[in-house]
Coordinates of C-alpha atoms in Angstrom, one line a residue:
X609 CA -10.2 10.2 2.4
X610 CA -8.7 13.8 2.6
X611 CA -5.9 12.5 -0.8
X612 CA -8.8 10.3 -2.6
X613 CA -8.0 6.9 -0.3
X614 CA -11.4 4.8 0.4
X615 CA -11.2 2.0 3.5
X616 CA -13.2 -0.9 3.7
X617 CA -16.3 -1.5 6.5
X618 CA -13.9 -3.2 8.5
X619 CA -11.6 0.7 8.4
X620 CA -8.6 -1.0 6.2
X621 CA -7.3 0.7 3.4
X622 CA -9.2 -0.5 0.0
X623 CA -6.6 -1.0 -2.2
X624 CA -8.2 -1.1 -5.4
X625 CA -9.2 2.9 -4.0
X626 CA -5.4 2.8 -4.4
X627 CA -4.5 2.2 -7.9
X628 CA -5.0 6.2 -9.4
X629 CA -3.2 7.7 -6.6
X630 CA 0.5 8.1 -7.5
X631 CA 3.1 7.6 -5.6
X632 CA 1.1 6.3 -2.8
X633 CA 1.5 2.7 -1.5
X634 CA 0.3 0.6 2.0
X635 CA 1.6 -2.4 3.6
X636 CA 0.4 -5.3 6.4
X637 CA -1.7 -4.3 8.4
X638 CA -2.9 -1.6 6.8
X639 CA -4.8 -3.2 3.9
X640 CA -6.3 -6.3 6.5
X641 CA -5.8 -8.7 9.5
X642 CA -2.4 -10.3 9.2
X643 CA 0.1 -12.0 11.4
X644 CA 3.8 -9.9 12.1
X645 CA 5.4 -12.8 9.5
X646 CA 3.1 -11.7 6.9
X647 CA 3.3 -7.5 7.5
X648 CA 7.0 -7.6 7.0
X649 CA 6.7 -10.1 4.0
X650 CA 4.1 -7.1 2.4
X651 CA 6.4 -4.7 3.8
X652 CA 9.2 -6.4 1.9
X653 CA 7.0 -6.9 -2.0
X654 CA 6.0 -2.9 -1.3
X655 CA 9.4 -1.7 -0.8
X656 CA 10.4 -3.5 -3.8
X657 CA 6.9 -1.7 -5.6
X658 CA 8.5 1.5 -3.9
X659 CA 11.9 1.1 -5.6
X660 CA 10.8 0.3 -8.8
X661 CA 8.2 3.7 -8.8
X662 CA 11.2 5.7 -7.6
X663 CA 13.4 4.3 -10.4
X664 CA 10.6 5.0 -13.1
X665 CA 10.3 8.3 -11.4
X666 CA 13.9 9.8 -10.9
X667 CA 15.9 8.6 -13.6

């Protein structure tokens, strides 16, 4: 709450709370229930979001 972040009833992150805050980015469990094989698939599509912000970013 303290950089403008919102979480759901169930105290996940609410992603759409997300979208005007730069720079800032969750994966798995964080935004719901999921199984390990699903955290480090998110974990894998956010890096990849990460990369591309840096890239946009820095250069």
């Amino acid at each position: 709450e303290k950089i403008g972040l919102k979480s759901t009833g169930s105290g996940f992150l609410d992603e759409q709370s997300m979208i005007p805050v730069s720079g800032v980015f969750a994966a798995g469990t964080a935004k719901g229930p999921k199984s390990i094989t699903e955290s480090v698939a998110d974990a894998g599509r956010v890096a990849l979001d990460v990369l591309n912000y840096c890239k946009v970013q820095y250069n």
